[in-house]
Coordinates of C-alpha atoms in Angstrom, one line a residue:
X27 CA 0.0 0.0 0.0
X28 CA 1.0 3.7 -0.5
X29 CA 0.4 5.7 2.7
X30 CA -1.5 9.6 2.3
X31 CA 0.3 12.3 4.7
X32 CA -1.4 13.0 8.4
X33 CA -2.7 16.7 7.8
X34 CA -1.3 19.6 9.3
X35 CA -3.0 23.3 10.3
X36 CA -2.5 25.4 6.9
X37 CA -2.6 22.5 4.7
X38 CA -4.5 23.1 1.4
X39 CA -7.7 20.5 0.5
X40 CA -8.7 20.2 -3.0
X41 CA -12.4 20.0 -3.1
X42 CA -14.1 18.1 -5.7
X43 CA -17.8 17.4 -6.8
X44 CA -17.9 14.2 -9.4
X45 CA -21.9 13.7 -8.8
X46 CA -24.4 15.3 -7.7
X47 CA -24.5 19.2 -7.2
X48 CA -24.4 21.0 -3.6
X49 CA -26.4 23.9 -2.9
X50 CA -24.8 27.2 -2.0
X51 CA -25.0 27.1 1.4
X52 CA -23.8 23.3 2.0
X53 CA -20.9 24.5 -0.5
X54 CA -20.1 27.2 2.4
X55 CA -20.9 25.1 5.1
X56 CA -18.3 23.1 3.7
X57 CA -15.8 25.6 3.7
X58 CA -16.8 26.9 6.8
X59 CA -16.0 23.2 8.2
X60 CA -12.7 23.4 6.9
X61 CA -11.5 26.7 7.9
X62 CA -12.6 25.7 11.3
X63 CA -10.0 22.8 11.1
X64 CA -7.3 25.7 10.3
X65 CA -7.4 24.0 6.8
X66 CA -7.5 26.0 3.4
X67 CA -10.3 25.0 1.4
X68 CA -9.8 25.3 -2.5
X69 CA -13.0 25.2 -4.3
X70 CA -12.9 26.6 -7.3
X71 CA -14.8 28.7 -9.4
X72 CA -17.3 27.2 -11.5
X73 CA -17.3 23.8 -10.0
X74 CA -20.8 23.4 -9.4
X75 CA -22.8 24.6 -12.7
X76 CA -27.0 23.6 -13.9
X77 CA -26.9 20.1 -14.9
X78 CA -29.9 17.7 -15.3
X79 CA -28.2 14.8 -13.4
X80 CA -24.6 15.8 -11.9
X81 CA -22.9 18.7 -10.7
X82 CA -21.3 20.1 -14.1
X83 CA -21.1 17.9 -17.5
X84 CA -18.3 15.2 -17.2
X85 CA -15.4 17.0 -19.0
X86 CA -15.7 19.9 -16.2
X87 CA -15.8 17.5 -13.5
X88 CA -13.2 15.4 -14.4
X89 CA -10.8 18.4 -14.9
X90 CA -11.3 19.8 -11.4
X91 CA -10.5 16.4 -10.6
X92 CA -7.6 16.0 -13.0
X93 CA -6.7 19.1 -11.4
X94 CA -6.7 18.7 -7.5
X95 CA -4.7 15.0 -8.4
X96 CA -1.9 16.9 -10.2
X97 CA -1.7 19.9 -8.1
X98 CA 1.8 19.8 -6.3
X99 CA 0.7 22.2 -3.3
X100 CA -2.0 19.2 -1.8
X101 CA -2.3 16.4 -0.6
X102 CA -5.7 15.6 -0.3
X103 CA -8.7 15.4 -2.1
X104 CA -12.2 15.5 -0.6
X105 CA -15.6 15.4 -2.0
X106 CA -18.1 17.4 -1.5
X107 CA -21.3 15.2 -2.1
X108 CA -22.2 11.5 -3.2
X109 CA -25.0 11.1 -5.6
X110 CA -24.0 9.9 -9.1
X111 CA -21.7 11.0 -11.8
X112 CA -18.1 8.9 -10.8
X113 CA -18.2 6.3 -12.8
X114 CA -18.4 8.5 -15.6
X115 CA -15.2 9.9 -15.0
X116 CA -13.3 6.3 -14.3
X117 CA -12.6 6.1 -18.0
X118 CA -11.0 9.8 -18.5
X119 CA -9.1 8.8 -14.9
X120 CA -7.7 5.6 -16.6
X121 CA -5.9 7.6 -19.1
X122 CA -4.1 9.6 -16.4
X123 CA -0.4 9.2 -15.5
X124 CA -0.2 8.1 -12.0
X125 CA 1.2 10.9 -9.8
X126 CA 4.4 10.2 -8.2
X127 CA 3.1 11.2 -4.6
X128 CA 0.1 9.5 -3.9
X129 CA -2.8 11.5 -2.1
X130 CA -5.5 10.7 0.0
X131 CA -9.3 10.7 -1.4
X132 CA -12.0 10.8 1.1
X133 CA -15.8 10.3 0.3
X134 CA -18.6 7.4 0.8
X135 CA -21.6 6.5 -1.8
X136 CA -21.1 7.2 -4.7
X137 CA -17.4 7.9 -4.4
X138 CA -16.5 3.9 -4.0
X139 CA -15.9 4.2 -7.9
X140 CA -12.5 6.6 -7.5
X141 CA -11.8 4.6 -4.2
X142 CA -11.8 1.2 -6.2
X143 CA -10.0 2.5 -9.1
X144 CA -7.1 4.6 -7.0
X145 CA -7.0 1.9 -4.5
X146 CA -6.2 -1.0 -7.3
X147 CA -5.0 0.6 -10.5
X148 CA -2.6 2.9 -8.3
X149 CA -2.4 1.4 -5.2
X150 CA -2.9 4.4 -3.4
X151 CA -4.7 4.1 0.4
X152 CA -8.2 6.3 0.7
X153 CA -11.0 6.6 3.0
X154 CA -14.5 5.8 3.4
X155 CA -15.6 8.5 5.3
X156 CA -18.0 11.6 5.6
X157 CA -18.2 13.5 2.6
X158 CA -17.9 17.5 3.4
X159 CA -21.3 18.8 2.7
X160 CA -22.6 16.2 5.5
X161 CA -19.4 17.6 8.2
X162 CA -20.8 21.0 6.9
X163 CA -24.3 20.9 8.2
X164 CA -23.1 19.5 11.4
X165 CA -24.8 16.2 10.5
X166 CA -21.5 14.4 12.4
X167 CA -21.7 14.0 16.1
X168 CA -19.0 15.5 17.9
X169 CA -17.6 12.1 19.2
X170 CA -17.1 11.1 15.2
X171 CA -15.7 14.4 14.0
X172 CA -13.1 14.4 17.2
X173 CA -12.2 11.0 15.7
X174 CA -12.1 11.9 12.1
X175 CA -9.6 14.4 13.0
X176 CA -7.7 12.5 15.1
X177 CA -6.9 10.1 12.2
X178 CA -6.6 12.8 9.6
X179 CA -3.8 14.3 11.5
X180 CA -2.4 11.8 13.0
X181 CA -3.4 11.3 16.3
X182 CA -4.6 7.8 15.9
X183 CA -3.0 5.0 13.9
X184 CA -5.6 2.7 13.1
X185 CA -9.6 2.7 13.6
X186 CA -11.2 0.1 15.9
X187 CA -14.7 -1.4 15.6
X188 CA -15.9 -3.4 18.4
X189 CA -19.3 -4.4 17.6
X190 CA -19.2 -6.8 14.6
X191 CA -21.1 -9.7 14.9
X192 CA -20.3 -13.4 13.4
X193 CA -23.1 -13.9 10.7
X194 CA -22.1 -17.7 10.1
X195 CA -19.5 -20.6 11.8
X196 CA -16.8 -19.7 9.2
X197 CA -17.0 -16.2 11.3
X198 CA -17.0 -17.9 14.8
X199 CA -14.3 -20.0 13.9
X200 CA -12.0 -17.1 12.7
X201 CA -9.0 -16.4 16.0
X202 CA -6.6 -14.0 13.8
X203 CA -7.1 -12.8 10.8
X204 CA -4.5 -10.1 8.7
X205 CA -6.0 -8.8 6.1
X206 CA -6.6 -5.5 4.2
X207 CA -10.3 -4.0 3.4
X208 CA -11.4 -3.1 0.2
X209 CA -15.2 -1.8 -1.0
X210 CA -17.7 0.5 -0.4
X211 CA -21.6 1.6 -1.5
X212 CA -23.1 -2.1 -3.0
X213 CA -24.8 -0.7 -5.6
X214 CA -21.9 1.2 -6.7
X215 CA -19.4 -1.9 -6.5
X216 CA -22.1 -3.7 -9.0
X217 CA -21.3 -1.2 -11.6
X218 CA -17.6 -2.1 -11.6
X219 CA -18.1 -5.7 -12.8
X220 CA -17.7 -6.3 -15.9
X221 CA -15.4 -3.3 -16.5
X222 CA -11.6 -2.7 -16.2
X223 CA -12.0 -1.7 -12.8
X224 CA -14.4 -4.4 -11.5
X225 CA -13.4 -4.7 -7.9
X226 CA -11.0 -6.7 -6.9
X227 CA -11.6 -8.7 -3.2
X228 CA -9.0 -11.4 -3.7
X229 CA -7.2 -11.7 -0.2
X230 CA -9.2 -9.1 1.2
X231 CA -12.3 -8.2 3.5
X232 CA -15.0 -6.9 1.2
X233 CA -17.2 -4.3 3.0
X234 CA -20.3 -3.5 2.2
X235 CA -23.4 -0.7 2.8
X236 CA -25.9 0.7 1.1
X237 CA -29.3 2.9 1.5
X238 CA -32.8 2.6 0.0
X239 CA -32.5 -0.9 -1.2
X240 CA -34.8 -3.6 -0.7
X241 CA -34.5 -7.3 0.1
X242 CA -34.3 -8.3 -3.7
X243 CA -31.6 -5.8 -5.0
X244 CA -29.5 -6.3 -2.4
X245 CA -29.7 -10.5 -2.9
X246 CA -29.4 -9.6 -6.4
X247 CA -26.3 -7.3 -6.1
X248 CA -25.0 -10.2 -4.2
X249 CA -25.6 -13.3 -6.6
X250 CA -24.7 -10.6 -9.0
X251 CA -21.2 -10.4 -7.7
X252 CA -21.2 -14.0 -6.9
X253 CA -21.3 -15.0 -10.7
X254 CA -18.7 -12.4 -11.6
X255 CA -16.2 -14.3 -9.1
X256 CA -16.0 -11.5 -6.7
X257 CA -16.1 -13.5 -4.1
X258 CA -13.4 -16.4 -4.8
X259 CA -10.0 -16.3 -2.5
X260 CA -12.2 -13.5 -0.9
X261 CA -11.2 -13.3 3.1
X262 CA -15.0 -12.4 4.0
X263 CA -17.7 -9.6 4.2
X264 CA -17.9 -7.2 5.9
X265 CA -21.4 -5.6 6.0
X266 CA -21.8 -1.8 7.2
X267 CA -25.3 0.2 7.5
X268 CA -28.0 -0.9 5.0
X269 CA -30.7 1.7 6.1
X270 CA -34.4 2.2 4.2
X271 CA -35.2 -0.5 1.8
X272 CA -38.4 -1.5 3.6
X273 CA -40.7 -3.2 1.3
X274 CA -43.9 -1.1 -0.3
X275 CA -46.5 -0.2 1.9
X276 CA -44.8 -1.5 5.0
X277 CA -42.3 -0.5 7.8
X278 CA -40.8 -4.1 7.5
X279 CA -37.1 -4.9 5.7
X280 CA -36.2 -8.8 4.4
X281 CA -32.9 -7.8 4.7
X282 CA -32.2 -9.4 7.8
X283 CA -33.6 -12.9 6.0
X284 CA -31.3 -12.0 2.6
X285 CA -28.1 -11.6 5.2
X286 CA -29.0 -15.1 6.7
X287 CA -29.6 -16.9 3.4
X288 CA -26.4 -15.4 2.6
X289 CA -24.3 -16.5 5.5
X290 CA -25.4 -19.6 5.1
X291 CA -25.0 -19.7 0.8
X292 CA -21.4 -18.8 1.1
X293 CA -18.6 -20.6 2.2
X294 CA -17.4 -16.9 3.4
X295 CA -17.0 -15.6 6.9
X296 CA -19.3 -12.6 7.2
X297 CA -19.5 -10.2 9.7
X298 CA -22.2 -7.2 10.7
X299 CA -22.2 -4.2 12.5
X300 CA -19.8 -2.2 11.0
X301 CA -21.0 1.3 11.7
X302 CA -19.6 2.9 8.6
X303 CA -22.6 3.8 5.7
X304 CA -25.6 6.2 5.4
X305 CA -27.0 6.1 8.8
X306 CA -26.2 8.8 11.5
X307 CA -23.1 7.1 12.5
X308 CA -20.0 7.6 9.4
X309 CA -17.1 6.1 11.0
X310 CA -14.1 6.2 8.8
X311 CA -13.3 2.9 7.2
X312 CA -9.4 2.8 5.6
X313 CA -9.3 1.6 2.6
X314 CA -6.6 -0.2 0.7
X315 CA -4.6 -0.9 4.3
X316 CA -3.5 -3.5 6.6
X317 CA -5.8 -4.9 9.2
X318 CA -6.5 -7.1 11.6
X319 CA -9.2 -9.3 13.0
X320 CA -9.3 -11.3 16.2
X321 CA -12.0 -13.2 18.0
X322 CA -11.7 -13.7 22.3
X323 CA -14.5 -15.0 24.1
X324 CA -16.9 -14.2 21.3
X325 CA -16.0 -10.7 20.6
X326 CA -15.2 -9.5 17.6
X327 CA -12.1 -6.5 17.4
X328 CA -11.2 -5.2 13.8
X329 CA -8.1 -2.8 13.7
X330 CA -7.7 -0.9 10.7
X331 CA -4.2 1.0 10.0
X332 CA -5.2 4.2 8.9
X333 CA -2.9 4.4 6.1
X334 CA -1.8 7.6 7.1
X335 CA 2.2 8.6 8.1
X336 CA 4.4 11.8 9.0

């Protein structure tokens, strides 16, 4: 892996916006969040223009980002919102010289396209965590911004989760496990297969979340992936938040019955309760690291390196 620079007070962030628009005052918000940090927010003019799906036509987006990769005077990129529009850019991105100094992308939803491409075609470590316009309206609880910081500059080394829960035997059989953790939004992942950049979770913990999606897309993302081989020499799932997705005209979910078929369909360990996703709670989730997973006494601890360094 290629480890992204801790942050320091004065340090410039290159902000991008490769789906859906922002309004005005999320796009200061956004600022406003990052001058608080004592960071310089660059957000430049003409970023966000009328567009019937995205925040600017593709050939404006992709040359902010083109831009905030190449500058030399940054080291980080972070988006402004999720939505849709990446995967339109993956192509233009492919044709890209990789940088000689790697940066660090941060972003969820919609954003797991540039972290799955970055993470295997350059080998480059990112984040799954909030995106700014969310840190903006002060939609992140103090206790999660504190520790967003705290990995962001350095102050912490890797992320723990404590509250995963073995899905199937193959989980509660696992002691030790090293690892790295690769993945993002489901329904985003499904749009890789097939392509250059279908995701890759050979050796690796595949993490999963997504929002609005009931029972049948989600076991049909699944079987989806299973047929495209995403899942052999795969360490095991990981599954975040899946929020919404109740079924029409009722407050009930078969996503809970679609997570047991599943744990008990593949010959995978898999693992819930990662609280990384689209619910209230955005903990960071390294990407494209090293981890670990242990089992004692029927808890679950993952440790995540952060990816980050001096």
């Amino acid at each position: 892996m290629t480890r992204w620079k801790f942050f320091k007070e004065g340090d410039i962030v290159d902000v991008v916006a490769p789906g859906y628009p922002s309004q005005p005052h999320e796009v200061d918000g956004s600022r406003d969040f990052l001058l608080k940090w004592n960071l310089v927010p660059r957000i430049p003019k003409g970023l966000i223009k009328p567009h019937f799906l995205h925040a600017n036509e593709d050939e404006a987006r992709f040359e902010f980002l083109k831009n905030a990769i190449q500058s030399k005077d940054s080291s980080v990129i972070w988006c402004m919102r999720g939505g849709y529009g990446s995967n339109r850019l993956v192509p233009m991105l492919a044709k890209l010289k990789k940088p000689k100094e790697p940066k660090l992308l941060i972003g969820i939803s919609d954003i797991t396209s540039l972290h799955t491409f970055l993470t295997q075609e350059w080998g480059w470590s990112t984040l799954h965590a909030p995106l700014l316009d969310r840190l903006g309206r002060g939609l992140v609880a103090s206790k999660f911004e504190k520790e967003l910081h705290g990995i962001l500059f350095g102050q912490e080394t890797d992320v723990e989760f404590k509250k995963l829960k073995p899905l199937n035997d193959q989980a509660r059989n696992i002691k030790l496990l090293k690892s790295r953790v690769v993945g993002g939004n489901l329904a985003v992942l499904q749009t890789t297969l097939g392509t250059p950049w279908q995701i890759d979770a050979k050796k690796s913990l595949l993490f999963l979340e997504d929002t609005g999606e009931r029972g049948y897309r989600v076991d049909k993302m699944l079987e989806h992936m299973r047929q495209a081989g995403v899942f052999k020499q795969c360490h095991g799932l990981i599954l975040g938040d899946f929020i919404g997705g109740n079924e029409p005209g009722s407050d009930q979910s078969k996503l809970k019955q679609v997570f047991k078929r599943w744990s008990e369909d593949l010959d995978l360990p898999i693992f819930q309760g990662l609280e990384a996703g689209h619910d209230v709670i955005q903990r960071p989730v390294p990407l494209n690291t090293s981890c670990v997973l242990s089992q004692k006494n029927g808890k679950v601890l993952l440790n995540i390196d952060t990816g980050g360094k001096a």
